């Protein structure tokens, strides 16, 4: 018997290598707002909620919302197609599903954005529920997304693991009192993840699968 009943997966940097589309959209958005993207480390924005990232550049909430709208429009048109599934992800999800483990996503991407991406990449059918952020600011942090997923009836009293590649994933898990595993092939890395004391750090999907299925 596996040590977990359900696993919540981050998407960007955990299931899908999506940085080319995200970074290209970030550059477009910064230029559209009159900002120079070359003066910003855009890699810092791979994962965190858009409003928090853009809030570093504008204090006016209306300007932040304008930036979010520009980003999402451009991302839906082009950026969302510039991604690919990480090696081993399909095999991992298949193995976990066959073992009877419930699978969910918990992503900072809005649900209406991530669902078509998972469909296009052939991953949507693996998940019992696709959890993501709202378009507005009501469900906008990883903690809020996780709380929404964890409130589902079938997850009450379940043994749950959160899997992600950034500190937001680790913090969300800590906020929700859920153990977390980090993936080292994503965008965060060991130095970012270790301070949050994840119960496991996976070099690849095979190692993560073996850890989840341990008795």
PDB file of C-alpha atoms in Angstrom, residues 24-135:
ATOM      1  CA  UNK A  24       8.219  35.315 -24.150  1.00  0.00           C
ATOM      2  CA  UNK A  25       4.849  36.513 -22.858  1.00  0.00           C
ATOM      3  CA  UNK A  26       6.513  38.300 -19.953  1.00  0.00           C
ATOM      4  CA  UNK A  27       8.811  40.161 -22.352  1.00  0.00           C
ATOM      5  CA  UNK A  28       5.834  41.162 -24.506  1.00  0.00           C
ATOM      6  CA  UNK A  29       3.889  42.351 -21.471  1.00  0.00           C
ATOM      7  CA  UNK A  30       6.734  44.400 -20.014  1.00  0.00           C
ATOM      8  CA  UNK A  31       7.312  46.160 -23.323  1.00  0.00           C
ATOM      9  CA  UNK A  32       3.592  46.836 -23.721  1.00  0.00           C
ATOM     10  CA  UNK A  33       3.644  48.526 -20.306  1.00  0.00           C
ATOM     11  CA  UNK A  34       6.677  50.643 -21.189  1.00  0.00           C
ATOM     12  CA  UNK A  35       9.091  48.599 -19.063  1.00  0.00           C
ATOM     13  CA  UNK A  36      12.458  47.227 -20.172  1.00  0.00           C
ATOM     14  CA  UNK A  37      12.392  43.416 -19.701  1.00  0.00           C
ATOM     15  CA  UNK A  38      16.179  43.232 -20.037  1.00  0.00           C
ATOM     16  CA  UNK A  39      16.535  44.970 -16.667  1.00  0.00           C
ATOM     17  CA  UNK A  40      14.461  42.338 -14.855  1.00  0.00           C
ATOM     18  CA  UNK A  41      15.241  38.713 -13.997  1.00  0.00           C
ATOM     19  CA  UNK A  42      12.115  37.275 -15.593  1.00  0.00           C
ATOM     20  CA  UNK A  43      12.998  33.777 -14.385  1.00  0.00           C
ATOM     21  CA  UNK A  44      11.874  34.876 -10.906  1.00  0.00           C
ATOM     22  CA  UNK A  45       8.338  35.007 -12.272  1.00  0.00           C
ATOM     23  CA  UNK A  46       8.174  31.355 -13.294  1.00  0.00           C
ATOM     24  CA  UNK A  47       5.594  30.056 -10.855  1.00  0.00           C
ATOM     25  CA  UNK A  48       4.444  32.881  -8.536  1.00  0.00           C
ATOM     26  CA  UNK A  49       1.027  34.526  -9.030  1.00  0.00           C
ATOM     27  CA  UNK A  50       1.032  37.220 -11.720  1.00  0.00           C
ATOM     28  CA  UNK A  51      -0.423  39.943  -9.503  1.00  0.00           C
ATOM     29  CA  UNK A  52       2.345  39.548  -6.960  1.00  0.00           C
ATOM     30  CA  UNK A  53       5.028  39.605  -9.653  1.00  0.00           C
ATOM     31  CA  UNK A  54       3.607  42.615 -11.485  1.00  0.00           C
ATOM     32  CA  UNK A  55       2.947  44.367  -8.190  1.00  0.00           C
ATOM     33  CA  UNK A  56       6.708  44.769  -7.862  1.00  0.00           C
ATOM     34  CA  UNK A  57       6.558  47.287 -10.714  1.00  0.00           C
ATOM     35  CA  UNK A  58       3.268  49.121 -10.137  1.00  0.00           C
ATOM     36  CA  UNK A  59       1.658  50.116  -6.854  1.00  0.00           C
ATOM     37  CA  UNK A  60      -1.565  51.120  -8.627  1.00  0.00           C
ATOM     38  CA  UNK A  61      -3.823  48.054  -8.625  1.00  0.00           C
ATOM     39  CA  UNK A  62      -5.455  49.198 -11.876  1.00  0.00           C
ATOM     40  CA  UNK A  63      -2.057  49.140 -13.605  1.00  0.00           C
ATOM     41  CA  UNK A  64      -1.351  45.689 -12.185  1.00  0.00           C
ATOM     42  CA  UNK A  65      -4.697  44.422 -13.514  1.00  0.00           C
ATOM     43  CA  UNK A  66      -3.935  45.955 -16.928  1.00  0.00           C
ATOM     44  CA  UNK A  67      -0.619  44.119 -16.960  1.00  0.00           C
ATOM     45  CA  UNK A  68      -2.337  40.861 -15.989  1.00  0.00           C
ATOM     46  CA  UNK A  69      -4.883  41.305 -18.805  1.00  0.00           C
ATOM     47  CA  UNK A  70      -2.174  41.985 -21.397  1.00  0.00           C
ATOM     48  CA  UNK A  71      -0.213  38.940 -20.255  1.00  0.00           C
ATOM     49  CA  UNK A  72      -3.201  36.587 -20.264  1.00  0.00           C
ATOM     50  CA  UNK A  73      -4.427  37.700 -23.683  1.00  0.00           C
ATOM     51  CA  UNK A  74      -1.005  37.206 -25.262  1.00  0.00           C
ATOM     52  CA  UNK A  75      -0.393  33.942 -23.400  1.00  0.00           C
ATOM     53  CA  UNK A  76      -3.697  32.487 -24.569  1.00  0.00           C
ATOM     54  CA  UNK A  77      -2.877  33.375 -28.179  1.00  0.00           C
ATOM     55  CA  UNK A  78       0.724  32.155 -28.310  1.00  0.00           C
ATOM     56  CA  UNK A  79       2.541  31.407 -25.058  1.00  0.00           C
ATOM     57  CA  UNK A  80       0.365  28.526 -23.896  1.00  0.00           C
ATOM     58  CA  UNK A  81       1.372  26.478 -26.934  1.00  0.00           C
ATOM     59  CA  UNK A  82       5.122  26.935 -26.324  1.00  0.00           C
ATOM     60  CA  UNK A  83       5.570  24.133 -23.811  1.00  0.00           C
ATOM     61  CA  UNK A  84       6.205  20.410 -23.551  1.00  0.00           C
ATOM     62  CA  UNK A  85       5.684  17.653 -21.017  1.00  0.00           C
ATOM     63  CA  UNK A  86       8.765  16.761 -18.972  1.00  0.00           C
ATOM     64  CA  UNK A  87      10.341  13.346 -19.640  1.00  0.00           C
ATOM     65  CA  UNK A  88       8.798  10.650 -17.470  1.00  0.00           C
ATOM     66  CA  UNK A  89       5.659  12.581 -16.504  1.00  0.00           C
ATOM     67  CA  UNK A  90       3.222  10.446 -18.513  1.00  0.00           C
ATOM     68  CA  UNK A  91       4.760   7.246 -17.155  1.00  0.00           C
ATOM     69  CA  UNK A  92       4.640   8.637 -13.605  1.00  0.00           C
ATOM     70  CA  UNK A  93       0.993   9.693 -13.806  1.00  0.00           C
ATOM     71  CA  UNK A  94       0.041   6.391 -15.437  1.00  0.00           C
ATOM     72  CA  UNK A  95       1.763   4.366 -12.707  1.00  0.00           C
ATOM     73  CA  UNK A  96       0.260   6.412  -9.874  1.00  0.00           C
ATOM     74  CA  UNK A  97      -3.217   6.240 -11.402  1.00  0.00           C
ATOM     75  CA  UNK A  98      -2.958   2.477 -11.832  1.00  0.00           C
ATOM     76  CA  UNK A  99      -1.924   2.217  -8.175  1.00  0.00           C
ATOM     77  CA  UNK A 100      -5.219   3.810  -7.182  1.00  0.00           C
ATOM     78  CA  UNK A 101      -3.819   7.182  -6.138  1.00  0.00           C
ATOM     79  CA  UNK A 102      -6.045  10.200  -6.754  1.00  0.00           C
ATOM     80  CA  UNK A 103      -4.362  12.920  -8.786  1.00  0.00           C
ATOM     81  CA  UNK A 104      -5.047  16.659  -8.686  1.00  0.00           C
ATOM     82  CA  UNK A 105      -3.411  19.845  -9.883  1.00  0.00           C
ATOM     83  CA  UNK A 106      -2.785  22.884  -7.695  1.00  0.00           C
ATOM     84  CA  UNK A 107      -1.452  25.582  -9.989  1.00  0.00           C
ATOM     85  CA  UNK A 108      -1.253  29.365  -9.843  1.00  0.00           C
ATOM     86  CA  UNK A 109      -2.509  29.430 -13.422  1.00  0.00           C
ATOM     87  CA  UNK A 110      -6.264  30.123 -13.660  1.00  0.00           C
ATOM     88  CA  UNK A 111      -8.245  26.935 -14.169  1.00  0.00           C
ATOM     89  CA  UNK A 112      -9.682  28.214 -17.468  1.00  0.00           C
ATOM     90  CA  UNK A 113      -6.106  28.666 -18.721  1.00  0.00           C
ATOM     91  CA  UNK A 114      -4.546  25.434 -17.487  1.00  0.00           C
ATOM     92  CA  UNK A 115      -7.327  23.057 -18.555  1.00  0.00           C
ATOM     93  CA  UNK A 116      -6.791  23.624 -22.324  1.00  0.00           C
ATOM     94  CA  UNK A 117      -3.020  23.299 -21.854  1.00  0.00           C
ATOM     95  CA  UNK A 118      -3.359  19.954 -20.077  1.00  0.00           C
ATOM     96  CA  UNK A 119      -5.797  18.809 -22.766  1.00  0.00           C
ATOM     97  CA  UNK A 120      -3.421  19.841 -25.545  1.00  0.00           C
ATOM     98  CA  UNK A 121      -0.500  18.096 -23.830  1.00  0.00           C
ATOM     99  CA  UNK A 122      -2.508  14.907 -23.236  1.00  0.00           C
ATOM    100  CA  UNK A 123      -2.460  15.095 -19.433  1.00  0.00           C
ATOM    101  CA  UNK A 124      -5.968  16.226 -18.468  1.00  0.00           C
ATOM    102  CA  UNK A 125      -7.479  12.738 -18.288  1.00  0.00           C
ATOM    103  CA  UNK A 126      -5.096  11.682 -15.516  1.00  0.00           C
ATOM    104  CA  UNK A 127      -6.581  14.108 -12.985  1.00  0.00           C
ATOM    105  CA  UNK A 128      -9.569  13.638 -10.719  1.00  0.00           C
ATOM    106  CA  UNK A 129      -9.818  17.430 -10.476  1.00  0.00           C
ATOM    107  CA  UNK A 130      -7.899  20.282 -12.069  1.00  0.00           C
ATOM    108  CA  UNK A 131      -7.349  22.887  -9.378  1.00  0.00           C
ATOM    109  CA  UNK A 132      -6.154  26.346 -10.323  1.00  0.00           C
ATOM    110  CA  UNK A 133      -6.462  30.015  -9.524  1.00  0.00           C
ATOM    111  CA  UNK A 134      -9.439  32.227 -10.303  1.00  0.00           C
ATOM    112  CA  UNK A 135      -9.307  34.903 -12.991  1.00  0.00           C
TER     113      UNK A 135
END
